[in-house]
mmCIF file of C-alpha atoms and ligand atoms in Angstrom:
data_model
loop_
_atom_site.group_PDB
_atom_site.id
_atom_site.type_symbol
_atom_site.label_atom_id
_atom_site.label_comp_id
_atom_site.label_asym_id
_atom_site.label_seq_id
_atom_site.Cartn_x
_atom_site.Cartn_y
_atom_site.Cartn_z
ATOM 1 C CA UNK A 1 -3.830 14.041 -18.109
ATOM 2 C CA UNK A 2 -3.207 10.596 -17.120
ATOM 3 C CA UNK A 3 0.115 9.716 -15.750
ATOM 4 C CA UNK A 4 1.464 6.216 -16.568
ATOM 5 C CA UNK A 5 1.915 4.109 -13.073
ATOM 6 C CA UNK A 6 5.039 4.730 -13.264
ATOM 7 C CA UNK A 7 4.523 8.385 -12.800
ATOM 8 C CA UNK A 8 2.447 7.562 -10.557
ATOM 9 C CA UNK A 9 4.527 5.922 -8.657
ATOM 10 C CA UNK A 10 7.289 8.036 -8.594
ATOM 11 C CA UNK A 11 5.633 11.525 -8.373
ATOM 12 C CA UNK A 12 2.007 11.559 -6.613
ATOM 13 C CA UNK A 13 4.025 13.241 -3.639
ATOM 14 C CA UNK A 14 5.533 15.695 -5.526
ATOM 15 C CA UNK A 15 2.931 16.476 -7.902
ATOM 16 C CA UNK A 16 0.548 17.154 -5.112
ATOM 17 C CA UNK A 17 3.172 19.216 -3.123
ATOM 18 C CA UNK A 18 3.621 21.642 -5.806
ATOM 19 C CA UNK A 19 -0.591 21.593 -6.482
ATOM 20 C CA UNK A 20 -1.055 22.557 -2.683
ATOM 21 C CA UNK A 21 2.262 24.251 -1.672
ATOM 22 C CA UNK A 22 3.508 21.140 0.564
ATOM 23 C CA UNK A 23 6.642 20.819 -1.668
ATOM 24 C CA UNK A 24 8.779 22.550 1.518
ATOM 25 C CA UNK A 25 7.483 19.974 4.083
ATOM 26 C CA UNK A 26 7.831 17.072 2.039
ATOM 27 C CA UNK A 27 11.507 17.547 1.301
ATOM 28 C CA UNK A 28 12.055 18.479 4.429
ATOM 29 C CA UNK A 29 10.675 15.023 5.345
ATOM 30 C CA UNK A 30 12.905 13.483 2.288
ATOM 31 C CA UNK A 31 16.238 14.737 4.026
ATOM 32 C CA UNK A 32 14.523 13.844 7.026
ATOM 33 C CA UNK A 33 14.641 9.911 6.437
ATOM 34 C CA UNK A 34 17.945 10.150 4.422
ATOM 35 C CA UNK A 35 19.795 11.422 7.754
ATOM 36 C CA UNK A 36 18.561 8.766 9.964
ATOM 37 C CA UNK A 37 20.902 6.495 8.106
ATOM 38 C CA UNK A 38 24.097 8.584 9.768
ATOM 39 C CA UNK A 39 22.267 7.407 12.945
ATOM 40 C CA UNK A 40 23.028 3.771 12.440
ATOM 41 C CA UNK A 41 25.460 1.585 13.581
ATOM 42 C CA UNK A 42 28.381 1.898 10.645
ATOM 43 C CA UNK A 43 28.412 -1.626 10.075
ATOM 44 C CA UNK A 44 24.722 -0.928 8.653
ATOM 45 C CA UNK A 45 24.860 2.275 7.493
ATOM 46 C CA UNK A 46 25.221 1.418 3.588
ATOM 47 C CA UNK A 47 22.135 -0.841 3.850
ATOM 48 C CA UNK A 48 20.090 1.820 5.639
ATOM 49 C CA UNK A 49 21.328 4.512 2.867
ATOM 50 C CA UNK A 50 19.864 2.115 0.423
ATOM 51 C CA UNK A 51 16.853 1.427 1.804
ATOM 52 C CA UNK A 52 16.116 4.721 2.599
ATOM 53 C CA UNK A 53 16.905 6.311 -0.653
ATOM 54 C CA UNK A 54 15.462 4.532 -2.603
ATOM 55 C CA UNK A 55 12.396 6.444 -3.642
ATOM 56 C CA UNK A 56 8.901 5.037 -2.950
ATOM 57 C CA UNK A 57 6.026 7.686 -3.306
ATOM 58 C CA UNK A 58 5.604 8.688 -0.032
ATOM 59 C CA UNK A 59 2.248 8.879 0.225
ATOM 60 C CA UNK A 60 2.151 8.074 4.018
ATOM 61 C CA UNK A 61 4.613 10.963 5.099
ATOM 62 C CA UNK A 62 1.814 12.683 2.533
ATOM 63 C CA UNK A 63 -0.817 11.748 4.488
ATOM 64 C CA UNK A 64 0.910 12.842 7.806
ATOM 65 C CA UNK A 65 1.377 16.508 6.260
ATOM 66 C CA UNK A 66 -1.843 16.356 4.855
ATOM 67 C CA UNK A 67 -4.107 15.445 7.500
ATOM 68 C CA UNK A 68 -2.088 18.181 9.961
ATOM 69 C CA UNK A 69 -2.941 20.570 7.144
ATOM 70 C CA UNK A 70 -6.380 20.304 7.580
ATOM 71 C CA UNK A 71 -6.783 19.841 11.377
ATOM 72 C CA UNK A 72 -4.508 23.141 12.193
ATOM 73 C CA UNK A 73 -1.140 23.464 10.594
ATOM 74 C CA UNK A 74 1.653 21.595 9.767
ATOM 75 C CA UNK A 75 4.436 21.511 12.943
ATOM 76 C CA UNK A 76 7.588 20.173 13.564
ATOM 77 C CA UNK A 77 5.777 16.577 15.377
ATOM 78 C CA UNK A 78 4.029 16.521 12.351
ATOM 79 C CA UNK A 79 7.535 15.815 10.222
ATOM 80 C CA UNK A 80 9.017 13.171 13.031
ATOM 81 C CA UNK A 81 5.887 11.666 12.869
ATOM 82 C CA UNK A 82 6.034 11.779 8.887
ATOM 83 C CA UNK A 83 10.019 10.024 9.155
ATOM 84 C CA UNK A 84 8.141 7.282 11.427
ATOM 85 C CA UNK A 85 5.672 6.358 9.331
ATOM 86 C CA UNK A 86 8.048 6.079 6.139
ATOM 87 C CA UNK A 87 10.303 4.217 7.847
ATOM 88 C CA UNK A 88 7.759 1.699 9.684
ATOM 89 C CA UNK A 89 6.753 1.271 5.958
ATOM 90 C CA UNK A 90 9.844 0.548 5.074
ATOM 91 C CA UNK A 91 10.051 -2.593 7.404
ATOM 92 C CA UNK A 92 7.174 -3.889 6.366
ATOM 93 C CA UNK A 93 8.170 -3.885 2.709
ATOM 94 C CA UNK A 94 11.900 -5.239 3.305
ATOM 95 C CA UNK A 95 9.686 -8.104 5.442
ATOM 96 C CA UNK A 96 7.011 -8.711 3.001
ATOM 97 C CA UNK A 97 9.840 -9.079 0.210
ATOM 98 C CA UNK A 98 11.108 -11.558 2.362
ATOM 99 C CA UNK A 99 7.417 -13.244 2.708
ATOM 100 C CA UNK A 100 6.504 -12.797 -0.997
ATOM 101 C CA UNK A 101 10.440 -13.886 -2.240
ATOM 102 C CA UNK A 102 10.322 -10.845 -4.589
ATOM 103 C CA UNK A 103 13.376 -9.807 -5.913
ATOM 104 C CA UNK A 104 12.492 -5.978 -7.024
ATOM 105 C CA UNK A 105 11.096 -3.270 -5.187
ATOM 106 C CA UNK A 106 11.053 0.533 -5.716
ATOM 107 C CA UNK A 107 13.263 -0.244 -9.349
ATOM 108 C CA UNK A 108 16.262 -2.049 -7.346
ATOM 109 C CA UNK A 109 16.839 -5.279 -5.896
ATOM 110 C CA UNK A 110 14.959 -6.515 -2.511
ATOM 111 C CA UNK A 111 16.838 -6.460 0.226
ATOM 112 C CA UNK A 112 16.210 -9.822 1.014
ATOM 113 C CA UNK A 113 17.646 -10.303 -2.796
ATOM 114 C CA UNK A 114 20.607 -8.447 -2.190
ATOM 115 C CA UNK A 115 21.638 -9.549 1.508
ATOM 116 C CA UNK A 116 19.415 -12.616 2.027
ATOM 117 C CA UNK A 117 16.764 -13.414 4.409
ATOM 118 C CA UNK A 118 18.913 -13.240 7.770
ATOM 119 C CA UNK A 119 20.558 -10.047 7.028
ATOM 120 C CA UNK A 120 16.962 -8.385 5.804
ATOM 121 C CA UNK A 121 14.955 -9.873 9.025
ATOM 122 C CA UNK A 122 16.832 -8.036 10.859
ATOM 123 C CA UNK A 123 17.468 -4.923 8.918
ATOM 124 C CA UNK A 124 13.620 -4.659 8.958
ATOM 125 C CA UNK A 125 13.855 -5.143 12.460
ATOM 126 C CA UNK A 126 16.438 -2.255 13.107
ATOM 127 C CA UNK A 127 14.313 0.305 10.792
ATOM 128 C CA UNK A 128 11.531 -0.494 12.758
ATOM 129 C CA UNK A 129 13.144 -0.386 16.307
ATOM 130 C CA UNK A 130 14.970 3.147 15.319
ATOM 131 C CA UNK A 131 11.531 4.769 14.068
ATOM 132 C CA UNK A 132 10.291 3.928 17.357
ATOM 133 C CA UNK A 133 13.352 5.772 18.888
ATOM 134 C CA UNK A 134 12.081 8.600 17.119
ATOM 135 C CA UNK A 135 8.628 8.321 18.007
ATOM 136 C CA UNK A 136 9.506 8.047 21.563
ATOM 137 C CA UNK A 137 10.547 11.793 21.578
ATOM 138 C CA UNK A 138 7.010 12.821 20.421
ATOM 139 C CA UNK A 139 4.161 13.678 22.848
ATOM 140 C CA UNK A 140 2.932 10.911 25.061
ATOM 141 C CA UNK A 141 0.659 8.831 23.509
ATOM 142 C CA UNK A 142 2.524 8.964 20.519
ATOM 143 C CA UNK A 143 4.467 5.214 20.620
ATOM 144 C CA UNK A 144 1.137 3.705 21.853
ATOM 145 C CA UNK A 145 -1.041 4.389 18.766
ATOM 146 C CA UNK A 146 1.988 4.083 16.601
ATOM 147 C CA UNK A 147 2.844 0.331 17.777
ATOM 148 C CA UNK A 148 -0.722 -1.135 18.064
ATOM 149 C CA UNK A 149 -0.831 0.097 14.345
ATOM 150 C CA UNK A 150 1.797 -2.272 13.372
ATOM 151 C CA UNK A 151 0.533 -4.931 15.832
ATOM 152 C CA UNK A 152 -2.586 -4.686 13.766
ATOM 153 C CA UNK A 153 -0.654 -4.973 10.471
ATOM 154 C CA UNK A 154 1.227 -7.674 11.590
ATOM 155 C CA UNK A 155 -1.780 -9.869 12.833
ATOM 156 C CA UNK A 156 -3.522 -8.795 9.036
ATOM 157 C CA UNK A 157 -0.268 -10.456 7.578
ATOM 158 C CA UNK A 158 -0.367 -13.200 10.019
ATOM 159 C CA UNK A 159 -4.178 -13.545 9.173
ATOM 160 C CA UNK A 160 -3.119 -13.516 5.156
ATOM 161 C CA UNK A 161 -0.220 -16.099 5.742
ATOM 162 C CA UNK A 162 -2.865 -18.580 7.859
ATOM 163 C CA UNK A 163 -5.364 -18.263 4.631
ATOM 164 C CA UNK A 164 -3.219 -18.882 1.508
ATOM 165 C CA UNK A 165 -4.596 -21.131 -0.705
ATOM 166 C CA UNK A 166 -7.986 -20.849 1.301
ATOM 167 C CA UNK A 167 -10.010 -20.374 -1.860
ATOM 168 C CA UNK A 168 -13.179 -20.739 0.396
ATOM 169 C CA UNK A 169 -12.327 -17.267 1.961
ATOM 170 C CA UNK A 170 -15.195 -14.765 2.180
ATOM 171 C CA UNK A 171 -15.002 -11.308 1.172
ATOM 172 C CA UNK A 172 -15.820 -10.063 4.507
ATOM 173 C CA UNK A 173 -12.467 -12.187 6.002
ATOM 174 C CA UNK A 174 -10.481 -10.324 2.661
ATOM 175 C CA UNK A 175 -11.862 -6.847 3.840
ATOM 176 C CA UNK A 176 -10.295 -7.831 7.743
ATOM 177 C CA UNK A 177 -7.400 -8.606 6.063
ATOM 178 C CA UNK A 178 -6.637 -5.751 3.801
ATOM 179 C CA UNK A 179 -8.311 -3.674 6.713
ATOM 180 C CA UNK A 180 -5.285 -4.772 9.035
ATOM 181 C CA UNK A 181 -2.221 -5.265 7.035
ATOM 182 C CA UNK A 182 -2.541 -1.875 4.536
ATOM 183 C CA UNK A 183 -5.498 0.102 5.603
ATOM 184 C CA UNK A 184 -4.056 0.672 9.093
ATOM 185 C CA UNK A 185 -1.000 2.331 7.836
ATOM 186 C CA UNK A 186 -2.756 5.097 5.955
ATOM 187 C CA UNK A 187 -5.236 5.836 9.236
ATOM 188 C CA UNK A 188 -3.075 6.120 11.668
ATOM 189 C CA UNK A 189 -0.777 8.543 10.390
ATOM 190 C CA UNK A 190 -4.205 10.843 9.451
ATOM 191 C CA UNK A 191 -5.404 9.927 13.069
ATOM 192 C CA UNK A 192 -2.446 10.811 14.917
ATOM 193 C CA UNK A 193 -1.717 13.642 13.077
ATOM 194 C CA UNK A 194 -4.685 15.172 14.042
ATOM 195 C CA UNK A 195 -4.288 14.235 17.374
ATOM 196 C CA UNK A 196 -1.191 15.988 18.032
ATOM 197 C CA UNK A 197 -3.057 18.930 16.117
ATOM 198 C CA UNK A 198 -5.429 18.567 19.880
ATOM 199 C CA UNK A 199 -8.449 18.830 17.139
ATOM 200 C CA UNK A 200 -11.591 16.915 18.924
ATOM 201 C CA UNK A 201 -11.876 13.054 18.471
ATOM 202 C CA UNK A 202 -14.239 12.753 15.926
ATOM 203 C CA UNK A 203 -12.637 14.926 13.967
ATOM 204 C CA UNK A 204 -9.345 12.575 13.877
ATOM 205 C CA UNK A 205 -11.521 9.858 13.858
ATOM 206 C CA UNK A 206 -13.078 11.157 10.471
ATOM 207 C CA UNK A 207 -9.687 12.086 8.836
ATOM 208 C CA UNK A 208 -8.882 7.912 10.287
ATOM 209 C CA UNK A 209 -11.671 6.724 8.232
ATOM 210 C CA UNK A 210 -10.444 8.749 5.539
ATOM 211 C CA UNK A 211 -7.080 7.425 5.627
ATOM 212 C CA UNK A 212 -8.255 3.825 6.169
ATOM 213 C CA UNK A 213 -10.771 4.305 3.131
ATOM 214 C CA UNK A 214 -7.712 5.412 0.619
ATOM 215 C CA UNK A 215 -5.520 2.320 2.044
ATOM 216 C CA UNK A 216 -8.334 -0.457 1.610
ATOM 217 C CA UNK A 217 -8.776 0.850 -2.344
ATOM 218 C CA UNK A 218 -4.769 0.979 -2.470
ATOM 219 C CA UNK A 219 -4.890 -2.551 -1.556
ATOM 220 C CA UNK A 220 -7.511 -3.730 -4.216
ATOM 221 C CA UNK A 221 -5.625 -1.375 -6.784
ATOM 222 C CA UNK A 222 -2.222 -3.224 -5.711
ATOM 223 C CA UNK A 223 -4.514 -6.469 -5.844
ATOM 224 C CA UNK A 224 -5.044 -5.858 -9.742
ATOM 225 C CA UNK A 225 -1.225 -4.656 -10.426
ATOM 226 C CA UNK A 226 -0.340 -8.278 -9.081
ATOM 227 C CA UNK A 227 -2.395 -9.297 -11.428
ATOM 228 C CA UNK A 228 -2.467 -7.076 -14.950
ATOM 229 C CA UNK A 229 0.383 -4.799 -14.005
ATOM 230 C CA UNK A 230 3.328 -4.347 -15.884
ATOM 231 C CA UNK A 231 6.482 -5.033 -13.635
ATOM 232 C CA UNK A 232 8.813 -2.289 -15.402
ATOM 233 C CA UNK A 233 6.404 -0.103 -15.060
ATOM 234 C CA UNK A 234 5.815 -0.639 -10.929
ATOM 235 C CA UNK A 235 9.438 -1.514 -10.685
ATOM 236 C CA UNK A 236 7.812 -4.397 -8.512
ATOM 237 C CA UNK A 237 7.704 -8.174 -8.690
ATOM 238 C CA UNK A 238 4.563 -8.958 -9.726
ATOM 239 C CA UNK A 239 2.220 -12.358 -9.551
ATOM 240 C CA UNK A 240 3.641 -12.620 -5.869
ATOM 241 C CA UNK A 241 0.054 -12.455 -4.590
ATOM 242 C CA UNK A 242 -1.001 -15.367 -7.003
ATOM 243 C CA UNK A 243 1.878 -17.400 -7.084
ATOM 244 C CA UNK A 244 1.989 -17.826 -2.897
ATOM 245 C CA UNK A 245 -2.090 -17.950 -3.478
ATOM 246 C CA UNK A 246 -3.523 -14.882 -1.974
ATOM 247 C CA UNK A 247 -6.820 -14.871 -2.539
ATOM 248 C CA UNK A 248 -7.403 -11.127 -3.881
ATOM 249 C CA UNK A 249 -10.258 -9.484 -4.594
ATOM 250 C CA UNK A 250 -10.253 -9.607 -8.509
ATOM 251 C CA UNK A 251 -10.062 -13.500 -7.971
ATOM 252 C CA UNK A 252 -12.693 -13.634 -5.082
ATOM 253 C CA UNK A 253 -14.651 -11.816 -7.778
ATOM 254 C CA UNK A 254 -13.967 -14.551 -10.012
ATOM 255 C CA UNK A 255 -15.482 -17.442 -8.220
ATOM 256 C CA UNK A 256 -18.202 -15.262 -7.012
ATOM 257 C CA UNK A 257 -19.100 -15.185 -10.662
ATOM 258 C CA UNK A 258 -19.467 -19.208 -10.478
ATOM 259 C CA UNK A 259 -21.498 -21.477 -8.663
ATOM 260 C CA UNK A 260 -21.762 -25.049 -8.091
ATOM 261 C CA UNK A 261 -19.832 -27.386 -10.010
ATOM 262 C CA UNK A 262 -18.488 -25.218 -12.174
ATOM 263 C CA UNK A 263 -16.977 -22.923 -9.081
ATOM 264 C CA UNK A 264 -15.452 -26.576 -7.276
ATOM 265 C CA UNK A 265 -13.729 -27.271 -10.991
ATOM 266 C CA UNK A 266 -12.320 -23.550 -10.868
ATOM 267 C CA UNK A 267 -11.202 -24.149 -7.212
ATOM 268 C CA UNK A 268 -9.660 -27.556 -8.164
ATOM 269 C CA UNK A 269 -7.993 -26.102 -11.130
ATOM 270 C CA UNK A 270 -6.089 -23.656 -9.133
ATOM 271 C CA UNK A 271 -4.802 -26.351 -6.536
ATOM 272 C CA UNK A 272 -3.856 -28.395 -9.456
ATOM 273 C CA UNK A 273 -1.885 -25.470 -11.027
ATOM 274 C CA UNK A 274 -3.461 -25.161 -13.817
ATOM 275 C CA UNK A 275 -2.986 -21.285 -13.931
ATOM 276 C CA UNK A 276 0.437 -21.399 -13.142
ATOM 277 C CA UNK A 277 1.085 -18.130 -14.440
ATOM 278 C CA UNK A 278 -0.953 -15.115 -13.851
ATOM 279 C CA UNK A 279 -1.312 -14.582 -17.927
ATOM 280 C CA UNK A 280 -3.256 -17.884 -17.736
ATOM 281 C CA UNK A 281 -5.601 -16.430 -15.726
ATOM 282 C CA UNK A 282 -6.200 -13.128 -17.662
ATOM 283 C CA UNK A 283 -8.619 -14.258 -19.850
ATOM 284 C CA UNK A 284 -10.590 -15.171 -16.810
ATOM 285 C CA UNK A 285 -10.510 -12.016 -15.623
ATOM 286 C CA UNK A 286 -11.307 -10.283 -18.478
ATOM 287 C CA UNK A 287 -14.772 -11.973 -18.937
ATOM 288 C CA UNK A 288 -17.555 -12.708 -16.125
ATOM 289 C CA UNK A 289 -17.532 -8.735 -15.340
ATOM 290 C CA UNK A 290 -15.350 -9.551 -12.418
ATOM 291 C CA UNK A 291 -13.224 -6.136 -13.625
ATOM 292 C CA UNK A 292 -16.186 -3.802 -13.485
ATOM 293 C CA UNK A 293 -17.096 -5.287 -10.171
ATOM 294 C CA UNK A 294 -13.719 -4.688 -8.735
ATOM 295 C CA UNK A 295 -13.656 -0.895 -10.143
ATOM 296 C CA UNK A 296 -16.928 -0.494 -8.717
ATOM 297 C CA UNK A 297 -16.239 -1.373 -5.366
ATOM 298 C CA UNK A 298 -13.070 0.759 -5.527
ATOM 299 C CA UNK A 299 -15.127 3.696 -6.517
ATOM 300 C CA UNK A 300 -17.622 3.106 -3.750
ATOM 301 C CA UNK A 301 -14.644 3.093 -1.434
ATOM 302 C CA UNK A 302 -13.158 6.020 -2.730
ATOM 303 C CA UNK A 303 -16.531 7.663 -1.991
ATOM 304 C CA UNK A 304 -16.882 6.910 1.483
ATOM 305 C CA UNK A 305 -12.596 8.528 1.941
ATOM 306 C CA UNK A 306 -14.213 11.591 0.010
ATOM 307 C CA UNK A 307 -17.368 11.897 2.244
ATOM 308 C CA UNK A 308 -15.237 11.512 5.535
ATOM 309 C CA UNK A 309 -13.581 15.017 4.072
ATOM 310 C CA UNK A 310 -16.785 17.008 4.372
ATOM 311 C CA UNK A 311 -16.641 18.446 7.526
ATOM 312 C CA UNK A 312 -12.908 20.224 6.853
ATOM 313 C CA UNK A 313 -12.426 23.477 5.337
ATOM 314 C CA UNK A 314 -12.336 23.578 1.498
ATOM 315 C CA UNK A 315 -9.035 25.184 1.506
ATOM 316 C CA UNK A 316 -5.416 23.757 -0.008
ATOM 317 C CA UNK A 317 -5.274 20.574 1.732
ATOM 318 C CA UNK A 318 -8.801 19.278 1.613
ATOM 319 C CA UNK A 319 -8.050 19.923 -2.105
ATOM 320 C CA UNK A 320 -5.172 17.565 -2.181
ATOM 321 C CA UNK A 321 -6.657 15.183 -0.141
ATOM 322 C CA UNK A 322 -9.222 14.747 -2.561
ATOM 323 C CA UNK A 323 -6.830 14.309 -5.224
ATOM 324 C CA UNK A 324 -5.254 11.954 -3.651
ATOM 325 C CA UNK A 325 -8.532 9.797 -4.198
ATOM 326 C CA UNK A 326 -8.826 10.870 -7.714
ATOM 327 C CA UNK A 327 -5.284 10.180 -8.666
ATOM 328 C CA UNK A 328 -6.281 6.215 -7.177
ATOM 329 C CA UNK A 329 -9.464 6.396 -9.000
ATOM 330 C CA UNK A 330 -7.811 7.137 -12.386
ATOM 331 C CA UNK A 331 -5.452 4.272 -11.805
ATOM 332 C CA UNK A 332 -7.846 1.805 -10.777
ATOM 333 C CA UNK A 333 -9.898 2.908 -14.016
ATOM 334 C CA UNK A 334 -6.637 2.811 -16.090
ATOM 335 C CA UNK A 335 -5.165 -0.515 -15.512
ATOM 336 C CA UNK A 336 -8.856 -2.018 -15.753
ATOM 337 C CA UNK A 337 -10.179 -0.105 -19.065
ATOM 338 C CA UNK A 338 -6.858 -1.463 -20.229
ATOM 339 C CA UNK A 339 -8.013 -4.799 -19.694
ATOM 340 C CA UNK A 340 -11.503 -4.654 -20.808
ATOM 341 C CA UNK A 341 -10.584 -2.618 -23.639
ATOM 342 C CA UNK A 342 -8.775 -5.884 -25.201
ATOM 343 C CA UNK A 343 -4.969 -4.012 -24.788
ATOM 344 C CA UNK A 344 -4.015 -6.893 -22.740
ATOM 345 C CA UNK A 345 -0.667 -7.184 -23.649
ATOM 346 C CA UNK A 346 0.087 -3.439 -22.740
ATOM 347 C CA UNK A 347 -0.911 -4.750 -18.951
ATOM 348 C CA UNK A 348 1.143 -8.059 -19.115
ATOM 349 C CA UNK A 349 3.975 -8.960 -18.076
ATOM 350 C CA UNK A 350 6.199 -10.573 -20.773
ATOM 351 C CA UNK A 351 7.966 -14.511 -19.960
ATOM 352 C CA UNK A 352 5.357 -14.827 -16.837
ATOM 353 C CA UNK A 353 5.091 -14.302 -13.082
HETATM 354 C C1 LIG B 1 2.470 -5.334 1.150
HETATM 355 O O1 LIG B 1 1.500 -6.258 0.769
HETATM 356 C C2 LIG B 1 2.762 -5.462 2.625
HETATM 357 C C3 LIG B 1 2.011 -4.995 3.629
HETATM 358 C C4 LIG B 1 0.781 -4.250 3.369
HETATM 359 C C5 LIG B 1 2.370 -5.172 5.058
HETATM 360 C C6 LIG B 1 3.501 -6.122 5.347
HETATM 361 C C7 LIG B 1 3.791 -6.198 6.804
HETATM 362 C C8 LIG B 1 4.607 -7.087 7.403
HETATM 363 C C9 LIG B 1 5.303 -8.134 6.629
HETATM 364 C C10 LIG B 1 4.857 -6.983 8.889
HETATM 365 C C11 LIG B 1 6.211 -6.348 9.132
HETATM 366 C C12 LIG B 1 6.373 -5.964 10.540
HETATM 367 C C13 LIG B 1 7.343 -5.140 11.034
HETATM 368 C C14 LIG B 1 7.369 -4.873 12.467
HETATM 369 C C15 LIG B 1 8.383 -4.509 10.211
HETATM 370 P P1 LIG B 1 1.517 -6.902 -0.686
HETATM 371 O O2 LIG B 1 2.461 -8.038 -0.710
HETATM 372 O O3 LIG B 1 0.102 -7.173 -1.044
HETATM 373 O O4 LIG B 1 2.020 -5.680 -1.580
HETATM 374 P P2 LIG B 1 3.254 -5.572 -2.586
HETATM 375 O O5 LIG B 1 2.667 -5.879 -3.919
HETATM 376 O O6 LIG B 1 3.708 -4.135 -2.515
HETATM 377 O O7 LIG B 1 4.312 -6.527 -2.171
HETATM 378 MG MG1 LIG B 2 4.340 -8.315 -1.364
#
């Protein structure tokens, strides 16, 4: 079966809970980050309830639970450590709204749409801060390798901000990017899981790759959404990437597929604005085979986060690990056989960007 993104979305955490008997942990972890809200200063509190219920698909509290799983049993760290991560992600999002100026998230208004930029800044700020309150009661060690993982994503956003509109920028430079700003926050919450499992270094190093493996073909995936997704099916602003000129992958693609003068009139074109909207630029995309080259590269990524799974048992949470790729796979394949498959207008969204 192939569940609509929306689904997707919405249930990947609890579809996989129920496939590998995590269902217990992960609402555990739900009521988990819904409580931390009664630990905020009143004045806050409502925002914080808001922010925190609203219901993402938790795939990084997933990953947590997951990656314990397989390196030696899911413990009571292992569920802080799962409320940190959700709620680091958290920040970023209510900051990258603010970056982006995107005015839904999760199916509800930003919070930079709802309480403006100042108010949002700081909430961001305060979700982070408190998550590292929580951290700070986990083993030593723990705060370290949780804040150089967001210093990393915030010098891959600062790296992103410096190279908007830098339509020279070379696939390699995208891959640092992506690496830094997404990528990080799906391996460190395999690699520290594992490490407060004690399981030898390469071992959380492996289950790292993993993680960082998934989050790179996340990005690219998220990459095309920007582009062909439907926004009430992601219940996300969409054409952000494009309109503050990210260059993404399905558009590096594109002038990869050009050379010469006819890649210099693409590049003037866009700084012109002659693609204003992203529809203007579907037809682009849909010819030149830069689709097929973005699906393979996913797949070839999504090969490398299954071989980093070898060396674990094949019991209930390799399993779901491995679905966890599959589930991307089929999306990736989804949205793009969509495309190529001339049902355009079930990927667009209606009135533009
Ligand atoms: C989504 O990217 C955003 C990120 C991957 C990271 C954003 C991180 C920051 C803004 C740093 C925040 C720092 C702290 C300390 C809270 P996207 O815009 O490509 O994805 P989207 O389509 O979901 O918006
Ligand atoms: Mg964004």
């Amino acid at each position: 079966m192939k569940l609509s993104d929306q689904k997707w979305q919405e249930h990947v955490a609890d579809r996989l809970g129920v496939v590998a008997g995590f269902q217990d942990t992960l609402e555990q972890i739900d009521r988990e980050i819904s409580r931390q809200a009664e630990e905020i200063d009143s004045w806050i509190r409502p925002h914080f309830r808001s922010l925190l219920a609203s219901r993402g698909k938790r795939l990084r509290p997933l990953l947590v639970v997951l990656s314990a799983g397989v390196s030696g049993g899911i413990r009571a760290d292992h569920v802080a450590l799962a409320v940190v991560v959700e709620m680091i992600h958290v920040a970023t999002l209510v900051h990258d709204d603010i970056l982006d100026g995107a005015a839904i998230r999760r199916g509800e208004p930003t919070a930079t749409s709802r309480w403006g930029n100042e108010v949002s800044v700081l909430l961001g700020d305060t979700l982070f801060a408190h998550a590292l309150r929580i951290c700070a009661k986990l083993p030593a060690g723990s705060v370290e390798r949780v804040a150089t993982a967001v210093c990393t994503v915030c010098s891959g956003e600062i790296l992103q901000t410096q190279r908007r509109f830098d339509w020279s920028l070379r696939e390699e430079d995208y891959f640092e990017i992506i690496e830094r700003k997404t990528g990080e926050l799906f391996r460190m919450p395999c690699e520290v899981s594992a490490w407060l499992n004690g399981v030898p270094e390469e071992a959380g190093r492996a289950l790292g790759r993993y993680g960082m493996a998934l989050g790179i073909a996340y990005q690219i995936y998220d990459d095309c959404l920007d582009l062909l997704g439907k926004e009430e099916l992601t219940g996300k602003t969409l054409g952000t990437d494009w309109g503050g000129g990210k260059p993404t992958l399905p558009i590096l693609y594109l002038l990869a597929s050009r050379s010469g003068p006819e890649r210099e009139e693409l590049i003037d074109a866009f700084h012109r604005g002659r693609f204003a909207s992203r529809e203007d630029l579907l037809p682009l995309l849909a010819e030149n085979g830069v689709l097929p080259k973005t699906r393979s590269k996913v797949e070839a990524i999504l090969s490398c986060a299954r071989n980093e799974l070898a060396g674990f048992s094949p019991g209930e949470p390799r399993r779901a690990m491995e679905e966890v790729i599959d589930l991307l796979g089929n999306q990736v394949d989804r949205l793009i056989e969509g495309m190529s498959a001339g049902r355009r207008a079930e990927n667009m969204l209606p009135g533009g960007a």
